[in-house]
PDB file of C-alpha atoms in Angstrom:
ATOM      1  CA  MET A  15     -15.703  20.362 -18.204  1.00 62.00           C
ATOM      2  CA  LYS A  16     -18.999  18.622 -17.536  1.00 71.00           C
ATOM      3  CA  GLU A  17     -20.688  19.440 -14.234  1.00 85.00           C
ATOM      4  CA  ILE A  18     -20.300  16.634 -11.696  1.00 92.00           C
ATOM      5  CA  LYS A  19     -23.587  15.151 -10.544  1.00 96.00           C
ATOM      6  CA  THR A  20     -22.666  11.532  -9.841  1.00 97.00           C
ATOM      7  CA  ILE A  21     -19.439  10.101  -8.398  1.00 98.00           C
ATOM      8  CA  GLY A  22     -18.488   6.451  -8.592  1.00 98.00           C
ATOM      9  CA  ILE A  23     -16.062   4.847  -6.138  1.00 98.00           C
ATOM     10  CA  LEU A  24     -13.963   1.751  -6.809  1.00 97.00           C
ATOM     11  CA  THR A  25     -11.022  -0.015  -5.174  1.00 97.00           C
ATOM     12  CA  SER A  26      -8.510  -1.819  -7.340  1.00 94.00           C
ATOM     13  CA  GLY A  27      -5.383  -3.928  -6.970  1.00 89.00           C
ATOM     14  CA  GLY A  28      -4.238  -5.221  -3.598  1.00 91.00           C
ATOM     15  CA  ASP A  29      -6.372  -4.259  -0.617  1.00 94.00           C
ATOM     16  CA  ALA A  30      -4.912  -1.937   2.013  1.00 96.00           C
ATOM     17  CA  PRO A  31      -6.072  -1.071   5.551  1.00 97.00           C
ATOM     18  CA  GLY A  32      -7.618   2.402   5.376  1.00 97.00           C
ATOM     19  CA  MET A  33      -9.390   1.895   2.063  1.00 98.00           C
ATOM     20  CA  ASN A  34     -12.741   1.773   3.850  1.00 98.00           C
ATOM     21  CA  ALA A  35     -11.978   5.049   5.630  1.00 98.00           C
ATOM     22  CA  ALA A  36     -11.253   6.665   2.258  1.00 98.00           C
ATOM     23  CA  ILE A  37     -14.441   5.213   0.715  1.00 98.00           C
ATOM     24  CA  ARG A  38     -16.426   6.592   3.632  1.00 98.00           C
ATOM     25  CA  ALA A  39     -14.880  10.044   3.263  1.00 98.00           C
ATOM     26  CA  VAL A  40     -15.532  10.201  -0.480  1.00 98.00           C
ATOM     27  CA  ALA A  41     -19.148   9.091  -0.074  1.00 97.00           C
ATOM     28  CA  ARG A  42     -19.976  11.356   2.864  1.00 97.00           C
ATOM     29  CA  THR A  43     -18.287  14.429   1.344  1.00 97.00           C
ATOM     30  CA  ALA A  44     -20.084  13.932  -1.957  1.00 97.00           C
ATOM     31  CA  LEU A  45     -23.464  13.365  -0.322  1.00 97.00           C
ATOM     32  CA  TYR A  46     -22.953  16.397   1.952  1.00 97.00           C
ATOM     33  CA  ASN A  47     -22.554  18.428  -1.222  1.00 97.00           C
ATOM     34  CA  ASN A  48     -25.752  16.978  -2.752  1.00 96.00           C
ATOM     35  CA  LEU A  49     -24.001  14.729  -5.247  1.00 97.00           C
ATOM     36  CA  ARG A  50     -25.184  11.257  -6.129  1.00 97.00           C
ATOM     37  CA  VAL A  51     -22.800   8.442  -5.157  1.00 98.00           C
ATOM     38  CA  VAL A  52     -22.550   4.905  -6.498  1.00 98.00           C
ATOM     39  CA  GLY A  53     -20.294   2.089  -5.412  1.00 98.00           C
ATOM     40  CA  ILE A  54     -18.545  -0.081  -7.989  1.00 97.00           C
ATOM     41  CA  ARG A  55     -17.780  -3.560  -6.684  1.00 97.00           C
ATOM     42  CA  ARG A  56     -14.575  -5.469  -7.562  1.00 96.00           C
ATOM     43  CA  GLY A  57     -12.688  -2.657  -9.223  1.00 95.00           C
ATOM     44  CA  PHE A  58     -12.469  -2.260 -12.976  1.00 96.00           C
ATOM     45  CA  ALA A  59     -13.763  -5.809 -13.438  1.00 95.00           C
ATOM     46  CA  GLY A  60     -16.944  -4.784 -11.640  1.00 95.00           C
ATOM     47  CA  LEU A  61     -17.176  -1.626 -13.736  1.00 96.00           C
ATOM     48  CA  ILE A  62     -17.017  -3.626 -16.969  1.00 95.00           C
ATOM     49  CA  ASN A  63     -19.678  -6.012 -15.638  1.00 94.00           C
ATOM     50  CA  GLY A  64     -21.922  -3.224 -14.394  1.00 95.00           C
ATOM     51  CA  ASP A  65     -21.696  -4.296 -10.732  1.00 96.00           C
ATOM     52  CA  ILE A  66     -22.855  -0.907  -9.450  1.00 97.00           C
ATOM     53  CA  PHE A  67     -25.110   0.068  -6.548  1.00 97.00           C
ATOM     54  CA  GLU A  68     -26.575   3.259  -5.119  1.00 97.00           C
ATOM     55  CA  MET A  69     -24.969   4.593  -1.926  1.00 97.00           C
ATOM     56  CA  ASN A  70     -26.347   6.802   0.828  1.00 95.00           C
ATOM     57  CA  LEU A  71     -25.018   8.168   4.114  1.00 91.00           C
ATOM     58  CA  ARG A  72     -25.702   4.885   5.907  1.00 93.00           C
ATOM     59  CA  SER A  73     -24.012   2.741   3.239  1.00 94.00           C
ATOM     60  CA  VAL A  74     -20.651   3.510   4.843  1.00 96.00           C
ATOM     61  CA  LYS A  75     -21.585   3.329   8.509  1.00 96.00           C
ATOM     62  CA  ASN A  76     -19.218   1.419  10.798  1.00 96.00           C
ATOM     63  CA  ILE A  77     -16.589   0.718   8.144  1.00 97.00           C
ATOM     64  CA  ILE A  78     -13.899   3.230   9.143  1.00 97.00           C
ATOM     65  CA  MET A  79     -12.290   0.716  11.520  1.00 97.00           C
ATOM     66  CA  LEU A  80     -12.380  -2.257   9.136  1.00 96.00           C
ATOM     67  CA  GLY A  81      -9.479  -3.585   7.116  1.00 95.00           C
ATOM     68  CA  GLY A  82      -9.790  -4.678   3.494  1.00 95.00           C
ATOM     69  CA  THR A  83     -12.343  -2.985   1.252  1.00 96.00           C
ATOM     70  CA  PHE A  84     -16.078  -3.424   1.522  1.00 95.00           C
ATOM     71  CA  LEU A  85     -16.287  -2.662  -2.211  1.00 97.00           C
ATOM     72  CA  TYR A  86     -14.026  -5.681  -2.864  1.00 95.00           C
ATOM     73  CA  SER A  87     -11.150  -5.699  -5.314  1.00 93.00           C
ATOM     74  CA  ALA A  88     -10.051  -7.748  -8.322  1.00 87.00           C
ATOM     75  CA  ARG A  89      -7.442  -7.827 -11.045  1.00 85.00           C
ATOM     76  CA  CYS A  90      -8.769  -6.979 -14.490  1.00 87.00           C
ATOM     77  CA  PRO A  91      -6.500  -7.794 -17.448  1.00 87.00           C
ATOM     78  CA  GLU A  92      -9.373  -6.881 -19.778  1.00 88.00           C
ATOM     79  CA  PHE A  93      -9.190  -3.258 -18.655  1.00 91.00           C
ATOM     80  CA  MET A  94      -5.651  -3.099 -20.010  1.00 89.00           C
ATOM     81  CA  THR A  95      -7.120  -3.350 -23.516  1.00 92.00           C
ATOM     82  CA  GLU A  96      -8.795  -0.631 -25.542  1.00 94.00           C
ATOM     83  CA  SER A  97     -12.011  -2.637 -25.758  1.00 94.00           C
ATOM     84  CA  GLY A  98     -12.073  -3.033 -21.977  1.00 93.00           C
ATOM     85  CA  VAL A  99     -11.631   0.693 -21.386  1.00 94.00           C
ATOM     86  CA  GLN A 100     -14.287   1.410 -23.993  1.00 95.00           C
ATOM     87  CA  ARG A 101     -16.696  -0.927 -22.224  1.00 96.00           C
ATOM     88  CA  GLY A 102     -15.968   0.737 -18.863  1.00 96.00           C
ATOM     89  CA  THR A 103     -16.611   4.146 -20.396  1.00 96.00           C
ATOM     90  CA  GLU A 104     -19.935   2.993 -21.833  1.00 96.00           C
ATOM     91  CA  ILE A 105     -21.024   1.606 -18.450  1.00 96.00           C
ATOM     92  CA  CYS A 106     -20.167   4.914 -16.769  1.00 96.00           C
ATOM     93  CA  LYS A 107     -22.289   6.789 -19.272  1.00 95.00           C
ATOM     94  CA  GLU A 108     -25.190   4.333 -18.962  1.00 95.00           C
ATOM     95  CA  ALA A 109     -25.087   4.638 -15.157  1.00 96.00           C
ATOM     96  CA  GLY A 110     -24.799   8.430 -15.290  1.00 96.00           C
ATOM     97  CA  ILE A 111     -21.365   8.415 -13.644  1.00 97.00           C
ATOM     98  CA  ASP A 112     -19.541  11.683 -14.331  1.00 96.00           C
ATOM     99  CA  ALA A 113     -16.427  11.023 -12.231  1.00 97.00           C
ATOM    100  CA  VAL A 114     -14.733   8.054 -10.584  1.00 97.00           C
ATOM    101  CA  CYS A 115     -12.571   8.043  -7.458  1.00 98.00           C
ATOM    102  CA  VAL A 116     -10.083   5.200  -7.887  1.00 97.00           C
ATOM    103  CA  LEU A 117      -8.413   3.836  -4.758  1.00 97.00           C
ATOM    104  CA  GLY A 118      -5.307   1.761  -5.427  1.00 95.00           C
ATOM    105  CA  GLY A 119      -1.731   1.832  -6.663  1.00 92.00           C
ATOM    106  CA  ASP A 120       0.116   2.715  -9.863  1.00 88.00           C
ATOM    107  CA  GLY A 121      -1.671   0.066 -11.943  1.00 88.00           C
ATOM    108  CA  SER A 122      -5.044   1.325 -10.750  1.00 92.00           C
ATOM    109  CA  PHE A 123      -4.106   4.892 -11.599  1.00 92.00           C
ATOM    110  CA  LYS A 124      -3.155   3.883 -15.128  1.00 92.00           C
ATOM    111  CA  GLY A 125      -6.640   2.446 -15.453  1.00 93.00           C
ATOM    112  CA  ALA A 126      -8.040   5.751 -14.196  1.00 94.00           C
ATOM    113  CA  ALA A 127      -5.908   7.654 -16.709  1.00 94.00           C
ATOM    114  CA  ALA A 128      -7.268   5.453 -19.494  1.00 94.00           C
ATOM    115  CA  LEU A 129     -10.836   6.260 -18.408  1.00 94.00           C
ATOM    116  CA  ALA A 130      -9.940   9.938 -18.296  1.00 95.00           C
ATOM    117  CA  GLU A 131      -8.773   9.809 -21.911  1.00 94.00           C
ATOM    118  CA  HIS A 132     -12.283   8.637 -22.800  1.00 94.00           C
ATOM    119  CA  GLY A 133     -13.964  11.559 -21.063  1.00 93.00           C
ATOM    120  CA  ILE A 134     -14.662  10.205 -17.559  1.00 95.00           C
ATOM    121  CA  GLN A 135     -13.246  12.526 -14.913  1.00 96.00           C
ATOM    122  CA  CYS A 136     -11.066  10.645 -12.398  1.00 97.00           C
ATOM    123  CA  ILE A 137      -9.298  11.114  -9.085  1.00 97.00           C
ATOM    124  CA  GLY A 138      -6.640   8.683  -7.806  1.00 97.00           C
ATOM    125  CA  ILE A 139      -6.213   8.047  -4.077  1.00 97.00           C
ATOM    126  CA  PRO A 140      -2.976   6.167  -3.183  1.00 96.00           C
ATOM    127  CA  CYS A 141      -3.740   2.936  -1.324  1.00 97.00           C
ATOM    128  CA  THR A 142      -1.046   0.264  -1.121  1.00 95.00           C
ATOM    129  CA  ILE A 143       0.757  -1.266   1.841  1.00 96.00           C
ATOM    130  CA  ASP A 144       4.046  -1.293  -0.115  1.00 95.00           C
ATOM    131  CA  ASN A 145       4.292   2.530  -0.070  1.00 96.00           C
ATOM    132  CA  ASP A 146       5.692   2.281  -3.593  1.00 93.00           C
ATOM    133  CA  ILE A 147       3.752   4.984  -5.459  1.00 94.00           C
ATOM    134  CA  SER A 148       6.514   7.177  -6.854  1.00 92.00           C
ATOM    135  CA  ALA A 149       4.690  10.498  -6.549  1.00 93.00           C
ATOM    136  CA  SER A 150       3.696  10.133  -2.901  1.00 95.00           C
ATOM    137  CA  ASP A 151       5.844   9.963   0.216  1.00 95.00           C
ATOM    138  CA  TYR A 152       3.098   7.983   1.941  1.00 96.00           C
ATOM    139  CA  THR A 153       0.358   5.618   0.832  1.00 97.00           C
ATOM    140  CA  ILE A 154      -2.714   4.497   2.766  1.00 97.00           C
ATOM    141  CA  GLY A 155      -2.181   1.137   4.448  1.00 97.00           C
ATOM    142  CA  PHE A 156       1.582   1.345   4.914  1.00 97.00           C
ATOM    143  CA  ASP A 157       1.553   2.284   8.600  1.00 97.00           C
ATOM    144  CA  THR A 158      -0.851  -0.528   9.466  1.00 98.00           C
ATOM    145  CA  ALA A 159       1.173  -3.084   7.519  1.00 97.00           C
ATOM    146  CA  VAL A 160       4.400  -2.038   9.230  1.00 98.00           C
ATOM    147  CA  ASN A 161       2.828  -2.147  12.684  1.00 97.00           C
ATOM    148  CA  THR A 162       1.439  -5.617  11.954  1.00 97.00           C
ATOM    149  CA  ALA A 163       4.882  -6.784  10.807  1.00 97.00           C
ATOM    150  CA  ILE A 164       6.514  -5.283  13.897  1.00 97.00           C
ATOM    151  CA  ASP A 165       4.093  -7.145  16.154  1.00 96.00           C
ATOM    152  CA  MET A 166       4.805 -10.426  14.371  1.00 96.00           C
ATOM    153  CA  VAL A 167       8.588  -9.933  14.496  1.00 96.00           C
ATOM    154  CA  ASP A 168       8.429  -9.137  18.211  1.00 95.00           C
ATOM    155  CA  ARG A 169       6.662 -12.462  18.760  1.00 95.00           C
ATOM    156  CA  ILE A 170       9.178 -14.322  16.617  1.00 94.00           C
ATOM    157  CA  ARG A 171      12.007 -12.757  18.608  1.00 92.00           C
ATOM    158  CA  ASP A 172      10.664 -14.372  21.796  1.00 90.00           C
ATOM    159  CA  THR A 173      11.124 -17.889  20.459  1.00 89.00           C
ATOM    160  CA  SER A 174      14.326 -16.965  18.620  1.00 89.00           C
ATOM    161  CA  GLN A 175      15.790 -15.796  21.915  1.00 86.00           C
ATOM    162  CA  SER A 176      14.636 -18.930  23.733  1.00 85.00           C
ATOM    163  CA  HIS A 177      16.492 -21.186  21.280  1.00 88.00           C
ATOM    164  CA  ASP A 178      19.523 -19.025  20.368  1.00 88.00           C
ATOM    165  CA  ARG A 179      18.386 -18.886  16.753  1.00 90.00           C
ATOM    166  CA  CYS A 180      18.688 -16.611  13.789  1.00 94.00           C
ATOM    167  CA  SER A 181      15.257 -15.829  12.374  1.00 95.00           C
ATOM    168  CA  VAL A 182      14.835 -14.627   8.808  1.00 97.00           C
ATOM    169  CA  VAL A 183      11.464 -12.882   8.497  1.00 98.00           C
ATOM    170  CA  GLU A 184      10.107 -12.263   5.010  1.00 98.00           C
ATOM    171  CA  VAL A 185       7.831  -9.248   4.657  1.00 98.00           C
ATOM    172  CA  MET A 186       5.970  -7.991   1.602  1.00 96.00           C
ATOM    173  CA  GLY A 187       7.719  -5.859  -0.977  1.00 94.00           C
ATOM    174  CA  ARG A 188       8.312  -7.456  -4.351  1.00 92.00           C
ATOM    175  CA  HIS A 189       9.875  -4.370  -5.891  1.00 91.00           C
ATOM    176  CA  ALA A 190      10.265  -2.044  -2.915  1.00 94.00           C
ATOM    177  CA  GLY A 191      11.853  -2.375   0.509  1.00 96.00           C
ATOM    178  CA  TYR A 192       9.872   0.218   2.469  1.00 97.00           C
ATOM    179  CA  ILE A 193       8.091  -2.284   4.734  1.00 98.00           C
ATOM    180  CA  ALA A 194      11.336  -4.187   5.336  1.00 98.00           C
ATOM    181  CA  LEU A 195      13.271  -1.039   6.201  1.00 98.00           C
ATOM    182  CA  GLU A 196      10.704   0.433   8.603  1.00 97.00           C
ATOM    183  CA  THR A 197      10.068  -2.940  10.242  1.00 97.00           C
ATOM    184  CA  GLY A 198      13.757  -3.767  10.525  1.00 97.00           C
ATOM    185  CA  VAL A 199      14.649  -0.433  12.089  1.00 97.00           C
ATOM    186  CA  SER A 200      11.728  -0.610  14.519  1.00 96.00           C
ATOM    187  CA  CYS A 201      12.577  -4.167  15.578  1.00 94.00           C
ATOM    188  CA  GLY A 202      16.331  -3.681  15.843  1.00 94.00           C
ATOM    189  CA  ALA A 203      17.029  -6.256  13.132  1.00 95.00           C
ATOM    190  CA  THR A 204      20.643  -7.318  12.711  1.00 94.00           C
ATOM    191  CA  ALA A 205      20.281  -6.954   8.938  1.00 96.00           C
ATOM    192  CA  ILE A 206      17.673  -5.613   6.524  1.00 97.00           C
ATOM    193  CA  LEU A 207      17.540  -7.017   3.004  1.00 98.00           C
ATOM    194  CA  VAL A 208      15.822  -4.910   0.343  1.00 97.00           C
ATOM    195  CA  PRO A 209      15.499  -5.284  -3.452  1.00 96.00           C
ATOM    196  CA  GLU A 210      16.947  -1.818  -4.012  1.00 96.00           C
ATOM    197  CA  LEU A 211      20.394  -3.004  -2.839  1.00 95.00           C
ATOM    198  CA  PRO A 212      22.585  -5.947  -3.904  1.00 95.00           C
ATOM    199  CA  LEU A 213      22.253  -9.047  -1.732  1.00 94.00           C
ATOM    200  CA  ASP A 214      25.499  -9.532   0.228  1.00 94.00           C
ATOM    201  CA  LEU A 215      25.172 -12.553   2.516  1.00 95.00           C
ATOM    202  CA  ASP A 216      28.905 -12.538   3.297  1.00 95.00           C
ATOM    203  CA  SER A 217      28.498  -9.122   4.895  1.00 94.00           C
ATOM    204  CA  VAL A 218      25.415 -10.277   6.818  1.00 95.00           C
ATOM    205  CA  SER A 219      27.208 -13.396   8.046  1.00 94.00           C
ATOM    206  CA  ASP A 220      30.290 -11.426   9.101  1.00 93.00           C
ATOM    207  CA  LYS A 221      28.071  -9.095  11.124  1.00 94.00           C
ATOM    208  CA  ILE A 222      26.408 -12.046  12.869  1.00 93.00           C
ATOM    209  CA  LEU A 223      29.795 -13.662  13.636  1.00 94.00           C
ATOM    210  CA  THR A 224      31.108 -10.387  15.059  1.00 92.00           C
ATOM    211  CA  SER A 225      28.028 -10.077  17.261  1.00 92.00           C
ATOM    212  CA  LEU A 226      28.389 -13.702  18.405  1.00 91.00           C
ATOM    213  CA  ARG A 227      31.906 -12.914  19.620  1.00 91.00           C
ATOM    214  CA  SER A 228      30.582  -9.951  21.586  1.00 90.00           C
ATOM    215  CA  GLY A 229      28.021 -12.144  23.376  1.00 89.00           C
ATOM    216  CA  LYS A 230      24.889 -11.779  21.242  1.00 89.00           C
ATOM    217  CA  GLN A 231      23.117 -15.139  20.811  1.00 90.00           C
ATOM    218  CA  ASN A 232      20.005 -14.557  18.699  1.00 88.00           C
ATOM    219  CA  PHE A 233      19.367 -12.568  15.564  1.00 93.00           C
ATOM    220  CA  ILE A 234      16.579 -11.156  13.425  1.00 96.00           C
ATOM    221  CA  ILE A 235      16.998 -10.647   9.681  1.00 96.00           C
ATOM    222  CA  VAL A 236      14.141  -8.785   7.955  1.00 98.00           C
ATOM    223  CA  ALA A 237      13.964  -9.458   4.213  1.00 98.00           C
ATOM    224  CA  ALA A 238      11.642  -8.025   1.581  1.00 97.00           C
ATOM    225  CA  GLU A 239      10.181 -10.761  -0.636  1.00 96.00           C
ATOM    226  CA  GLY A 240      11.802  -9.179  -3.663  1.00 95.00           C
ATOM    227  CA  VAL A 241      15.367 -10.004  -2.577  1.00 96.00           C
ATOM    228  CA  GLY A 242      15.049 -13.588  -3.799  1.00 95.00           C
ATOM    229  CA  ASP A 243      14.425 -17.071  -2.389  1.00 97.00           C
ATOM    230  CA  THR A 244      14.371 -16.398   1.355  1.00 97.00           C
ATOM    231  CA  SER A 245      14.431 -20.119   2.212  1.00 96.00           C
ATOM    232  CA  LYS A 246      17.780 -20.400   0.432  1.00 97.00           C
ATOM    233  CA  ILE A 247      18.960 -17.220   2.127  1.00 96.00           C
ATOM    234  CA  ALA A 248      18.168 -18.763   5.533  1.00 96.00           C
ATOM    235  CA  GLU A 249      19.998 -21.962   4.572  1.00 96.00           C
ATOM    236  CA  GLU A 250      23.050 -20.028   3.400  1.00 96.00           C
ATOM    237  CA  ILE A 251      23.212 -17.968   6.599  1.00 95.00           C
ATOM    238  CA  GLN A 252      23.040 -21.136   8.706  1.00 96.00           C
ATOM    239  CA  LYS A 253      25.930 -22.659   6.746  1.00 95.00           C
ATOM    240  CA  LYS A 254      28.046 -19.533   7.074  1.00 95.00           C
ATOM    241  CA  VAL A 255      27.516 -18.783  10.782  1.00 93.00           C
ATOM    242  CA  GLY A 256      26.819 -22.232  12.217  1.00 92.00           C
ATOM    243  CA  ILE A 257      23.680 -21.426  14.198  1.00 92.00           C
ATOM    244  CA  GLU A 258      20.145 -22.665  13.587  1.00 94.00           C
ATOM    245  CA  THR A 259      18.365 -20.331  11.181  1.00 93.00           C
ATOM    246  CA  ARG A 260      14.611 -20.428  10.620  1.00 95.00           C
ATOM    247  CA  LEU A 261      12.486 -18.676   8.009  1.00 96.00           C
ATOM    248  CA  THR A 262       9.080 -17.136   8.718  1.00 96.00           C
ATOM    249  CA  VAL A 263       7.021 -15.722   5.837  1.00 97.00           C
ATOM    250  CA  LEU A 264       4.474 -13.220   7.147  1.00 96.00           C
ATOM    251  CA  GLY A 265       2.491 -13.128   3.908  1.00 93.00           C
ATOM    252  CA  HIS A 266      -0.986 -11.642   3.699  1.00 92.00           C
ATOM    253  CA  VAL A 267      -1.340 -11.104   7.436  1.00 94.00           C
ATOM    254  CA  GLN A 268       0.260  -7.728   6.626  1.00 94.00           C
ATOM    255  CA  ARG A 269      -2.710  -6.725   4.474  1.00 93.00           C
ATOM    256  CA  GLY A 270      -5.370  -7.335   7.104  1.00 92.00           C
ATOM    257  CA  GLY A 271      -6.444  -5.939  10.439  1.00 93.00           C
ATOM    258  CA  HIS A 272      -7.856  -2.693  11.751  1.00 96.00           C
ATOM    259  CA  PRO A 273      -6.155   0.359  10.222  1.00 97.00           C
ATOM    260  CA  THR A 274      -4.050   2.496  12.536  1.00 98.00           C
ATOM    261  CA  ALA A 275      -5.062   6.023  13.514  1.00 98.00           C
ATOM    262  CA  LYS A 276      -2.585   7.384  10.948  1.00 97.00           C
ATOM    263  CA  ASP A 277      -4.113   5.395   8.096  1.00 98.00           C
ATOM    264  CA  ARG A 278      -7.670   6.270   9.116  1.00 98.00           C
ATOM    265  CA  SER A 279      -6.854   9.972   9.394  1.00 97.00           C
ATOM    266  CA  ILE A 280      -4.878  10.289   6.144  1.00 97.00           C
ATOM    267  CA  ALA A 281      -7.428   8.183   4.239  1.00 98.00           C
ATOM    268  CA  SER A 282     -10.274  10.356   5.510  1.00 98.00           C
ATOM    269  CA  PHE A 283      -8.518  13.561   4.549  1.00 97.00           C
ATOM    270  CA  MET A 284      -7.484  12.273   1.105  1.00 98.00           C
ATOM    271  CA  GLY A 285     -11.030  11.081   0.376  1.00 98.00           C
ATOM    272  CA  HIS A 286     -12.460  14.463   1.346  1.00 98.00           C
ATOM    273  CA  TYR A 287      -9.753  16.251  -0.640  1.00 98.00           C
ATOM    274  CA  GLY A 288     -10.562  14.216  -3.760  1.00 97.00           C
ATOM    275  CA  VAL A 289     -14.211  15.235  -3.802  1.00 97.00           C
ATOM    276  CA  GLU A 290     -13.287  18.865  -3.166  1.00 97.00           C
ATOM    277  CA  LEU A 291     -11.084  18.780  -6.261  1.00 97.00           C
ATOM    278  CA  LEU A 292     -14.020  17.591  -8.354  1.00 96.00           C
ATOM    279  CA  LEU A 293     -16.272  20.266  -6.889  1.00 96.00           C
ATOM    280  CA  LYS A 294     -13.676  22.870  -7.892  1.00 95.00           C
ATOM    281  CA  GLY A 295     -13.702  21.593 -11.457  1.00 94.00           C
ATOM    282  CA  LYS A 296     -10.371  19.773 -11.187  1.00 95.00           C
ATOM    283  CA  SER A 297     -10.002  16.156 -12.250  1.00 93.00           C
ATOM    284  CA  ASN A 298      -7.610  13.577 -13.639  1.00 95.00           C
ATOM    285  CA  ARG A 299      -5.400  14.129 -10.612  1.00 96.00           C
ATOM    286  CA  VAL A 300      -3.573  11.899  -8.156  1.00 96.00           C
ATOM    287  CA  ILE A 301      -3.706  12.897  -4.501  1.00 97.00           C
ATOM    288  CA  VAL A 302      -0.277  12.621  -2.881  1.00 96.00           C
ATOM    289  CA  SER A 303       1.552  13.289   0.357  1.00 96.00           C
ATOM    290  CA  GLN A 304       4.761  15.265  -0.081  1.00 94.00           C
ATOM    291  CA  ASN A 305       6.834  16.686   2.769  1.00 92.00           C
ATOM    292  CA  GLY A 306       3.949  16.137   5.173  1.00 91.00           C
ATOM    293  CA  LYS A 307       1.428  18.022   3.030  1.00 95.00           C
ATOM    294  CA  ILE A 308      -1.513  16.584   1.087  1.00 96.00           C
ATOM    295  CA  MET A 309      -1.561  17.919  -2.475  1.00 96.00           C
ATOM    296  CA  ASP A 310      -2.468  16.810  -5.997  1.00 96.00           C
ATOM    297  CA  LEU A 311      -0.673  16.213  -9.288  1.00 95.00           C
ATOM    298  CA  ASP A 312      -1.886  15.542 -12.809  1.00 93.00           C
ATOM    299  CA  PHE A 313      -1.589  11.931 -13.947  1.00 92.00           C
ATOM    300  CA  LYS A 314       1.321  12.548 -16.321  1.00 90.00           C
ATOM    301  CA  SER A 315       3.454  14.353 -13.736  1.00 91.00           C
ATOM    302  CA  ALA A 316       2.711  11.706 -11.110  1.00 91.00           C
ATOM    303  CA  PHE A 317       3.654   8.831 -13.417  1.00 90.00           C
ATOM    304  CA  ASN A 318       6.964  10.462 -14.373  1.00 88.00           C
ATOM    305  CA  MET A 319       8.230  10.924 -10.810  1.00 88.00           C
ATOM    306  CA  THR A 320      10.730   8.661  -9.066  1.00 87.00           C
ATOM    307  CA  LYS A 321      11.049   7.625  -5.434  1.00 91.00           C
ATOM    308  CA  HIS A 322      14.014   6.253  -3.537  1.00 91.00           C
ATOM    309  CA  LEU A 323      14.536   4.291  -0.357  1.00 93.00           C
ATOM    310  CA  ASP A 324      15.721   6.384   2.594  1.00 93.00           C
ATOM    311  CA  MET A 325      19.395   5.443   2.519  1.00 94.00           C
ATOM    312  CA  GLU A 326      20.212   7.576   5.570  1.00 95.00           C
ATOM    313  CA  LEU A 327      17.763   5.527   7.617  1.00 95.00           C
ATOM    314  CA  TYR A 328      19.206   2.324   6.168  1.00 94.00           C
ATOM    315  CA  ARG A 329      22.767   3.378   7.032  1.00 94.00           C
ATOM    316  CA  ALA A 330      21.711   4.293  10.565  1.00 94.00           C
ATOM    317  CA  SER A 331      20.073   0.884  10.986  1.00 93.00           C
ATOM    318  CA  GLN A 332      23.350  -0.815  10.042  1.00 90.00           C
ATOM    319  CA  GLU A 333      25.294   1.084  12.680  1.00 91.00           C
ATOM    320  CA  ILE A 334      22.906   0.722  15.603  1.00 91.00           C
ATOM    321  CA  SER A 335      22.159  -2.999  15.130  1.00 86.00           C
ATOM    322  CA  ILE A 336      25.477  -4.530  16.172  1.00 80.00           C
TER     323      ILE A 336
END
């Protein structure tokens, strides 16, 4: 394996609070160990276009508390082609980049694996608010996104209570219900709708009607975006239970804001861990959190793993929100 002299850093896919903390950790750890560091702006698209700049210790000052990614991010369909990967490999060689730390989700890691097949050593650091990377129990940005959603739902509850309404709150999660589940449990939602389970509005409506008879007058339904058309879901609930039902879509507010202490800490440790792997001669690995421990897996093993929603937590939420 070629000796590492220069590390490139890029962020790809959707931004996640804590990415900047991870960038900072990668850069500072590498520079501490006398390695050269370059930043690659706008992900794989920036790599293909040669949007690369030299980094030093001060390049990452005062970014640990910032949301988003100061390296910017972008989708890059071209990098899904052989010619795109070939171009990215050529740019790495021209810029003297021996290894790339890729911060992002599953799609980003597949891009890293493609680079690795062409001889560029890579490390993947899991950053996505959806917490949907199969190999890792936790991904950077999830805690911040959930806390943002909780804050928004708490505010919505105030007006829902004032008007005896049912509020359906749509949170992010096109294919995974982790944000919806954690937010719903933490906010005491009457029902939590996730894409992993069949949509049963009759059951939701029956639960609301039962609670109405026991004296409850306002309700919160937390729904992941992947469950379907939430505006129609709100309309259907109103028809079934006979109380005013409003929809609120939280949208990209969940991606922004200052990262929580948990996201800053885990991002910092994962960034440091990634550079240490390269220094030890290990590459083409994904850093993951499993059973509370930070560890690493090869790309193939990571891609072949599966992850499931915590059904015990979901069942508990159903019983305590009556």
